[in-house]
Short mmCIF file of C-alpha atoms in Angstrom, two decimals:
data_model
loop_
_atom_site.label_atom_id
_atom_site.label_comp_id
_atom_site.label_asym_id
_atom_site.label_seq_id
_atom_site.Cartn_x
_atom_site.Cartn_y
_atom_site.Cartn_z
CA MET A 1 -24.34 21.94 -9.32
CA SER A 2 -28.04 22.67 -9.34
CA ARG A 3 -28.37 20.67 -6.17
CA GLN A 4 -26.05 23.01 -4.31
CA THR A 5 -27.77 26.19 -5.38
CA THR A 6 -31.17 24.89 -4.35
CA ARG A 7 -29.75 23.89 -1.02
CA PHE A 8 -28.41 27.37 -0.58
CA ASP A 9 -31.66 29.07 -1.27
CA ALA A 10 -33.32 27.04 1.40
CA LYS A 11 -30.94 28.39 3.99
CA LYS A 12 -31.11 32.03 2.97
CA VAL A 13 -31.77 34.56 5.67
CA ASN A 14 -32.47 38.24 5.43
CA SER A 15 -29.18 40.13 5.41
CA GLU A 16 -30.64 42.69 7.81
CA LEU A 17 -30.62 40.04 10.49
CA LEU A 18 -26.88 39.64 10.04
CA THR A 19 -26.32 43.40 9.84
CA LEU A 20 -28.16 44.04 13.09
CA THR A 21 -26.59 41.11 14.92
CA TYR A 22 -23.15 42.23 13.88
CA GLY A 23 -23.94 45.81 14.86
CA SER A 24 -25.04 44.86 18.35
CA PHE A 25 -21.99 42.66 18.64
CA VAL A 26 -19.61 45.50 17.80
CA THR A 27 -21.34 47.95 20.14
CA GLN A 28 -21.20 45.43 22.94
CA MET A 29 -17.48 45.00 22.35
CA LEU A 30 -16.95 48.76 22.41
CA ARG A 31 -18.70 48.82 25.75
CA ASP A 32 -16.63 45.92 27.08
CA TYR A 33 -13.20 47.05 25.93
CA GLU A 34 -13.59 50.84 26.04
CA ASN A 35 -10.60 51.01 23.71
CA VAL A 36 -11.03 51.12 19.96
CA ASP A 37 -7.69 49.48 19.17
CA ASP A 38 -8.55 46.48 21.33
CA VAL A 39 -11.88 46.13 19.58
CA ASN A 40 -10.15 46.22 16.19
CA LYS A 41 -7.79 43.52 17.34
CA GLN A 42 -10.55 41.33 18.76
CA LEU A 43 -12.72 41.67 15.66
CA GLU A 44 -9.82 40.58 13.52
CA ARG A 45 -9.12 37.65 15.83
CA ILE A 46 -12.73 36.50 15.85
CA GLY A 47 -12.78 36.73 12.07
CA TYR A 48 -9.62 34.64 11.92
CA ASN A 49 -11.19 31.90 14.00
CA MET A 50 -14.35 32.03 11.91
CA GLY A 51 -12.34 31.79 8.70
CA MET A 52 -10.56 28.69 9.92
CA ARG A 53 -13.89 26.91 10.23
CA LEU A 54 -15.71 28.52 7.35
CA ILE A 55 -13.11 27.35 4.83
CA GLU A 56 -14.20 23.73 5.34
CA ASP A 57 -17.76 24.71 4.60
CA PHE A 58 -16.65 26.52 1.45
CA LEU A 59 -14.55 23.56 0.26
CA ALA A 60 -17.25 21.02 1.04
CA ARG A 61 -19.85 22.95 -0.94
CA THR A 62 -17.86 24.09 -3.92
CA SER A 63 -15.44 21.15 -4.39
CA ALA A 64 -12.80 23.78 -5.10
CA THR A 65 -9.30 22.60 -5.92
CA ARG A 66 -6.02 23.92 -4.58
CA CYS A 67 -4.94 27.34 -5.89
CA LEU A 68 -1.49 27.49 -7.36
CA GLU A 69 -1.75 31.11 -8.35
CA MET A 70 -3.00 34.31 -6.73
CA ARG A 71 -5.56 35.09 -9.44
CA GLU A 72 -7.31 31.81 -8.78
CA THR A 73 -7.34 32.62 -5.09
CA ALA A 74 -8.87 36.01 -5.82
CA ASP A 75 -11.62 34.38 -7.87
CA LYS A 76 -12.42 31.99 -5.06
CA ILE A 77 -12.53 34.74 -2.48
CA GLN A 78 -14.91 36.65 -4.72
CA ASN A 79 -17.03 33.53 -5.02
CA ALA A 80 -17.01 33.05 -1.26
CA PHE A 81 -18.27 36.60 -0.71
CA ARG A 82 -21.11 35.87 -3.07
CA MET A 83 -21.92 32.68 -1.20
CA TYR A 84 -21.77 34.03 2.33
CA LEU A 85 -22.70 37.72 2.02
CA ASN A 86 -24.43 37.84 -1.36
CA VAL A 87 -22.19 40.64 -2.57
CA GLN A 88 -19.75 40.37 -5.41
CA PRO A 89 -16.64 42.47 -4.87
CA THR A 90 -14.67 43.61 -7.88
CA ILE A 91 -11.10 42.44 -8.10
CA ALA A 92 -8.77 45.23 -9.12
CA ASN A 93 -5.47 47.01 -8.59
CA TRP A 94 -3.17 44.07 -9.15
CA SER A 95 0.42 44.72 -8.17
CA ALA A 96 3.03 44.25 -10.89
CA ALA A 97 4.29 41.06 -9.25
CA GLY A 98 0.77 39.67 -9.15
CA ASP A 99 0.97 39.03 -5.42
CA GLU A 100 -1.35 41.77 -4.23
CA PHE A 101 -4.89 42.75 -5.16
CA SER A 102 -7.88 44.68 -3.92
CA LEU A 103 -11.44 43.60 -3.32
CA ILE A 104 -13.70 46.56 -3.99
CA PHE A 105 -17.20 46.57 -2.56
CA ASP A 106 -19.90 48.93 -3.82
CA ASN A 107 -21.80 48.17 -0.70
CA ASN A 108 -20.95 46.20 2.38
CA PRO A 109 -23.89 44.44 4.00
CA LEU A 110 -22.26 44.62 7.42
CA THR A 111 -22.50 48.42 7.40
CA ASP A 112 -25.98 48.85 5.94
CA PHE A 113 -27.44 51.02 8.72
CA VAL A 114 -24.21 52.22 10.24
CA GLU A 115 -22.83 55.73 10.76
CA LEU A 116 -19.61 56.02 12.69
CA PRO A 117 -19.69 58.56 15.56
CA GLN A 118 -16.97 61.24 15.61
CA ASP A 119 -14.98 59.64 18.42
CA LEU A 120 -14.75 56.25 16.72
CA THR A 121 -12.92 57.20 13.54
CA ASN A 122 -10.20 54.67 14.39
CA LEU A 123 -12.64 51.79 14.53
CA ARG A 124 -12.28 49.32 11.68
CA TYR A 125 -15.90 48.34 11.80
CA SER A 126 -15.69 45.41 9.35
CA ALA A 127 -12.30 44.13 10.51
CA ILE A 128 -13.90 40.73 10.91
CA LEU A 129 -13.80 40.33 7.12
CA CYS A 130 -10.01 40.73 7.01
CA GLY A 131 -9.58 38.20 9.78
CA CYS A 132 -11.87 35.81 8.00
CA ILE A 133 -9.90 35.95 4.74
CA ARG A 134 -6.63 35.48 6.60
CA GLY A 135 -7.87 32.54 8.68
CA ALA A 136 -9.47 30.75 5.75
CA LEU A 137 -6.40 31.08 3.53
CA GLU A 138 -4.11 29.94 6.30
CA MET A 139 -5.99 26.65 6.50
CA VAL A 140 -5.21 26.03 2.83
CA GLN A 141 -1.57 26.88 3.48
CA LEU A 142 -1.47 30.44 2.13
CA GLU A 143 -0.21 33.17 4.38
CA VAL A 144 -1.62 36.57 3.45
CA GLN A 145 -1.89 40.04 4.88
CA CYS A 146 -5.22 41.75 4.67
CA TRP A 147 -6.22 45.31 5.50
CA PHE A 148 -8.67 48.13 4.69
CA VAL A 149 -7.54 50.78 2.24
CA GLN A 150 -10.86 52.58 1.82
CA ASP A 151 -13.99 52.44 3.89
CA GLN A 152 -17.36 53.92 2.99
CA LEU A 153 -17.97 54.48 6.69
CA LYS A 154 -15.09 56.93 6.66
CA GLY A 155 -16.34 58.88 3.67
CA ASP A 156 -14.57 56.99 0.89
CA ASN A 157 -16.41 56.12 -2.32
CA ASN A 158 -15.95 52.39 -2.01
CA THR A 159 -14.88 49.89 0.54
CA GLU A 160 -11.57 48.40 -0.47
CA ILE A 161 -9.81 45.44 1.14
CA ARG A 162 -6.23 44.83 0.11
CA VAL A 163 -4.92 41.24 0.13
CA LYS A 164 -1.18 40.60 -0.07
CA PHE A 165 0.40 37.19 -0.52
CA ILE A 166 3.23 36.59 1.96
CA ARG A 167 4.24 32.96 1.46
CA ARG A 168 3.07 29.42 1.06
CA LEU A 169 3.19 27.46 4.30
CA GLU A 170 5.18 24.59 2.80
CA ASP A 171 5.60 22.54 5.94
CA ALA A 172 1.87 22.63 6.62
CA ILE A 173 0.87 21.20 3.26
CA PRO A 174 -0.65 17.77 3.86
CA ALA A 175 1.19 14.74 2.48
CA GLY A 176 0.03 13.75 -0.94
CA GLU A 177 -0.84 17.34 -1.77
CA ASP A 178 2.53 18.96 -2.41
CA MET B 1 -23.97 -1.27 0.23
CA ILE B 2 -22.70 -2.25 3.65
CA ILE B 3 -20.61 0.24 5.59
CA TYR B 4 -18.50 -1.11 8.42
CA GLY B 5 -17.09 2.07 9.86
CA VAL B 6 -16.33 5.75 9.47
CA TYR B 7 -13.15 7.38 10.74
CA ILE B 8 -11.96 10.99 10.73
CA VAL B 9 -8.27 11.76 11.23
CA SER B 10 -7.18 15.32 11.97
CA LYS B 11 -4.51 17.27 10.15
CA SER B 12 -1.93 16.26 12.73
CA GLY B 13 -2.78 12.56 12.43
CA GLY B 14 -4.90 11.97 15.51
CA LEU B 15 -8.14 10.03 15.38
CA ILE B 16 -10.86 12.57 16.14
CA PHE B 17 -13.91 10.50 15.30
CA ASN B 18 -14.85 6.88 14.81
CA HIS B 19 -18.14 5.23 14.25
CA ASP B 20 -18.74 1.49 14.02
CA HIS B 21 -21.59 0.63 11.81
CA ASN B 22 -23.24 -2.68 11.21
CA ILE B 23 -20.46 -5.01 12.24
CA PRO B 24 -21.97 -8.46 12.64
CA ARG B 25 -21.39 -9.72 16.13
CA ILE B 26 -20.40 -13.36 16.08
CA GLU B 27 -20.80 -15.17 19.36
CA ASN B 28 -20.71 -18.87 20.03
CA GLU B 29 -21.47 -20.70 23.21
CA LYS B 30 -20.61 -24.34 23.75
CA THR B 31 -20.45 -26.80 26.62
CA PHE B 32 -17.08 -28.48 27.01
CA SER B 33 -16.07 -31.56 28.95
CA TYR B 34 -12.63 -32.27 30.39
CA PRO B 35 -10.07 -32.10 28.82
CA ILE B 36 -10.91 -29.12 26.68
CA ASP B 37 -10.19 -29.69 22.97
CA LEU B 38 -9.15 -26.12 22.19
CA VAL B 39 -5.65 -24.72 22.48
CA LEU B 40 -5.98 -21.44 24.31
CA ASP B 41 -3.53 -18.62 24.78
CA TYR B 42 -3.76 -17.10 28.25
CA ASP B 43 -2.75 -13.50 27.82
CA PRO B 44 -3.40 -11.24 30.82
CA LYS B 45 -5.48 -9.00 28.55
CA LYS B 46 -7.46 -11.66 26.74
CA VAL B 47 -7.83 -15.40 26.38
CA SER B 48 -7.87 -16.35 22.71
CA VAL B 49 -8.12 -19.50 20.63
CA VAL B 50 -4.81 -20.49 19.05
CA PHE B 51 -5.68 -23.82 17.50
CA GLY B 52 -8.54 -26.28 17.22
CA GLN B 53 -11.16 -24.38 15.26
CA LYS B 54 -14.63 -25.95 15.30
CA ASP B 55 -18.36 -25.28 15.61
CA GLY B 56 -17.97 -21.63 14.64
CA ILE B 57 -15.36 -21.02 17.30
CA ASN B 58 -12.49 -19.84 15.13
CA VAL B 59 -8.84 -19.27 15.69
CA GLY B 60 -8.45 -15.72 16.96
CA HIS B 61 -11.76 -15.59 18.81
CA VAL B 62 -11.61 -14.47 22.41
CA LEU B 63 -13.26 -15.84 25.54
CA VAL B 64 -16.26 -13.78 26.64
CA SER B 65 -17.64 -15.72 29.56
CA ILE B 66 -17.53 -18.98 31.51
CA ASN B 67 -20.86 -20.38 32.72
CA GLY B 68 -22.37 -16.98 32.08
CA ILE B 69 -19.81 -15.16 34.24
CA MET B 70 -18.09 -12.51 32.16
CA ALA B 71 -14.35 -12.83 31.66
CA ASN B 72 -12.43 -9.63 32.03
CA GLY B 73 -9.13 -10.41 30.33
CA GLY B 74 -7.37 -13.18 32.25
CA THR B 75 -9.68 -13.03 35.27
CA LEU B 76 -13.35 -13.71 35.74
CA GLU B 77 -15.75 -11.14 37.09
CA ASP B 78 -15.93 -13.02 40.40
CA GLY B 79 -12.15 -12.74 40.78
CA ARG B 80 -11.13 -16.27 39.81
CA ASP B 81 -8.34 -16.83 37.32
CA VAL B 82 -9.55 -18.04 33.91
CA LYS B 83 -6.65 -20.41 33.42
CA ALA B 84 -7.14 -22.05 36.83
CA VAL B 85 -10.85 -22.55 36.19
CA ILE B 86 -10.36 -24.11 32.77
CA GLU B 87 -7.55 -26.40 33.85
CA ASP B 88 -9.34 -27.74 36.91
CA ALA B 89 -11.09 -31.00 35.96
CA ASN B 90 -13.57 -30.64 38.88
CA ASN B 91 -15.20 -27.63 37.24
CA TYR B 92 -16.40 -29.48 34.16
CA PRO B 93 -18.69 -29.48 32.24
CA LEU B 94 -17.95 -25.81 31.49
CA ASN B 95 -20.01 -23.55 29.32
CA LEU B 96 -17.64 -21.26 27.40
CA LYS B 97 -18.68 -18.37 25.21
CA PHE B 98 -16.36 -17.08 22.50
CA SER B 99 -16.67 -14.11 20.19
CA ARG B 100 -14.75 -12.29 17.51
CA PRO B 101 -12.47 -9.75 19.20
CA ARG B 102 -13.56 -6.13 18.99
CA MET B 103 -11.18 -3.29 18.58
CA THR B 104 -10.77 -1.13 21.63
CA THR B 105 -10.67 2.64 21.27
CA ASN B 106 -6.95 2.58 21.98
CA GLU B 107 -6.34 0.13 19.18
CA LYS B 108 -8.35 2.31 16.83
CA ILE B 109 -6.31 5.38 17.73
CA PHE B 110 -3.18 3.32 17.19
CA LEU B 111 -4.31 2.11 13.76
CA ALA B 112 -5.41 5.56 12.68
CA SER B 113 -2.04 7.02 13.49
CA MET B 114 -0.46 4.11 11.61
CA PHE B 115 -2.43 4.89 8.48
CA TYR B 116 -1.18 8.47 8.53
CA PRO B 117 2.47 7.72 7.58
CA LEU B 118 1.36 4.98 5.16
CA PHE B 119 -0.65 7.61 3.33
CA ALA B 120 2.40 9.89 3.19
CA ILE B 121 4.73 7.08 2.09
CA ALA B 122 2.38 6.14 -0.74
CA SER B 123 2.59 9.63 -2.18
CA GLN B 124 6.39 9.58 -2.01
CA LEU B 125 6.81 6.08 -3.44
CA SER B 126 4.88 7.05 -6.51
CA PRO B 127 6.78 6.85 -9.81
CA GLU B 128 4.86 9.89 -11.02
CA PRO B 129 5.43 13.27 -9.41
CA LYS B 130 2.61 14.98 -7.52
CA SER B 131 0.83 11.83 -6.50
CA SER B 132 -1.93 11.79 -3.95
CA GLY B 133 -1.75 9.48 -0.97
CA ILE B 134 -3.73 6.26 -0.60
CA GLU B 135 -7.27 6.74 -1.83
CA VAL B 136 -8.51 3.16 -1.93
CA LEU B 137 -7.17 0.17 -0.06
CA GLU B 138 -8.64 -3.20 -0.93
CA ALA B 139 -8.58 -6.48 0.91
CA ASP B 140 -10.62 -9.63 0.47
CA THR B 141 -13.04 -8.70 3.23
CA PHE B 142 -13.29 -4.90 2.96
CA THR B 143 -12.32 -1.75 1.09
CA LEU B 144 -11.07 1.38 2.72
CA HIS B 145 -11.75 4.65 0.96
CA CYS B 146 -9.86 7.72 2.07
CA PHE B 147 -10.58 11.32 1.15
CA GLN B 148 -8.20 14.07 2.20
CA THR B 149 -9.47 17.63 2.18
CA LEU B 150 -7.32 20.56 1.07
CA THR B 151 -6.92 21.46 4.71
CA GLY B 152 -5.49 18.03 5.53
CA VAL B 153 -8.38 16.33 7.32
CA LYS B 154 -8.82 12.70 6.30
CA PHE B 155 -12.19 11.00 6.04
CA MET B 156 -12.17 7.22 5.84
CA VAL B 157 -14.96 4.79 5.18
CA ILE B 158 -14.61 1.05 5.50
CA ALA B 159 -17.13 -0.90 3.45
CA GLU B 160 -17.64 -4.30 1.90
CA PRO B 161 -15.24 -5.17 -0.94
CA HIS B 162 -15.57 -3.89 -4.51
CA GLN B 163 -17.90 -1.16 -3.43
CA THR B 164 -18.19 1.89 -5.67
CA GLY B 165 -19.75 5.29 -5.11
CA LEU B 166 -18.08 5.79 -1.77
CA ASP B 167 -16.41 9.01 -2.91
CA ILE B 168 -19.84 10.67 -2.99
CA LEU B 169 -20.51 9.39 0.50
CA LEU B 170 -17.18 10.80 1.70
CA ARG B 171 -18.03 14.22 0.28
CA ARG B 172 -21.38 14.12 2.04
CA ILE B 173 -19.67 13.26 5.31
CA TYR B 174 -17.35 16.22 4.72
CA GLU B 175 -20.39 18.47 4.33
CA LEU B 176 -21.87 17.13 7.55
CA TYR B 177 -18.55 17.71 9.28
CA SER B 178 -18.37 21.31 8.08
CA ASP B 179 -21.96 21.94 9.17
CA TYR B 180 -22.44 20.09 12.41
CA VAL B 181 -18.93 19.98 13.80
CA LEU B 182 -17.21 23.18 12.72
CA LYS B 183 -20.26 25.38 13.18
CA ASN B 184 -20.68 24.08 16.69
CA PRO B 185 -19.22 26.88 18.81
CA PHE B 186 -18.31 24.43 21.57
CA TYR B 187 -16.13 22.30 19.36
CA SER B 188 -12.45 23.20 19.34
CA LEU B 189 -10.44 22.36 16.25
CA GLU B 190 -8.32 19.20 16.20
CA MET B 191 -10.11 17.78 19.25
CA PRO B 192 -12.17 14.57 19.31
CA ILE B 193 -15.65 15.12 17.92
CA ARG B 194 -18.39 14.73 20.48
CA CYS B 195 -21.36 16.28 18.74
CA GLU B 196 -24.63 14.46 19.05
CA LEU B 197 -26.18 16.22 16.06
CA PHE B 198 -23.31 15.07 13.89
CA ASP B 199 -23.71 11.49 15.11
CA ASN B 200 -27.41 11.55 14.31
CA LYS B 201 -27.00 13.04 10.86
CA LEU B 202 -24.21 10.62 10.02
CA GLN B 203 -26.28 7.69 11.20
CA ALA B 204 -29.19 8.86 9.04
CA LEU B 205 -26.90 9.30 6.03
CA LEU B 206 -25.41 5.82 6.41
CA GLU B 207 -28.83 4.26 6.69
CA GLN B 208 -29.93 6.12 3.58
CA VAL B 209 -26.83 4.94 1.72
CA GLU B 210 -27.41 1.34 2.68
CA LYS B 211 -30.84 1.40 1.13
CA GLY B 212 -29.39 2.23 -2.26
CA THR B 213 -26.85 4.46 -3.92
CA THR B 214 -29.43 6.67 -5.62
CA ALA B 215 -30.62 7.91 -2.27
CA LEU B 216 -27.24 9.59 -1.88
CA ILE B 217 -28.29 12.44 -4.08
CA GLU B 218 -31.13 13.43 -1.82
CA LYS B 219 -30.32 15.50 1.17
#
């Protein structure tokens, strides 16, 4: 495992670079679409497409095995956030059925220098994260729903992403895996 | 370690990448006099040796050229019919060149899609529940190692027989794939891989592997 961590360090970049790039990206989209709901939708869609590709990177680096239980999935998502954003969300608020949990972030690197203007209170600034989780899990045959419950940008104490298991995509499971 | 080829099959079973590596090219040229002492099969697509193996020209080899003129299936490059040329006694002595047949891209796509159900059948035939598909396939001239990712992409490496340590190589190829193919914004998922960077990195990795297995650990 030491090999992988050293490889990671070599590729580290300053998170401010990501924060600023993402910020300019969102503002450009606001200019292009002029409609906050469309921007929310597009951010989520872009995240979904990113997740579909990023999952391979995650699997190739961590040699993770298939999750057969939501708690395992939650652990891996937490791990992925540490790998890609260098933040470790807390996993909390499990539903009684064990099919729903929250990822709670003390700070969200995407929003480091961000203040939402009055007229953009509907904007889900970090919607890309939800899309990413959804896209990545879909590639490993888990259908989930993913949305923001709390957002520090909107005055809440924490940022909270809720993840809800919908179903396993049985017919998409590759042969020799089911 | 000698690697003969690398193949990547997408989730839906299509061949999205193939790379031939280090396949020895066997070619033999010989001057024949009439009548020719080889039994040839004149197929419109290729002329192959059916019987009468000698001097390195083996059964199964295909005709490449006559007197230096390339044969394109059943016809020569100058338009003459191969069969007519070979059967005409006035043309002799003839200089014929034979070589081992090479797989065309179409044949490779065909074989890759054939491996896909075999892999699935293997997991269903298994006496134990929850079996994986084919991971290693051995023959007297090669071994095929297959690694399926959790997302369903298959990576295959064909190497010389009784070769070990290929699972590490497959994982490294997976890493290259996730870096140089999936992070390429101009690559669309499930489509054939045409990424030069990936080709280069793969080539470098295979060369490194052929020097010795220990080199695998280094990036």
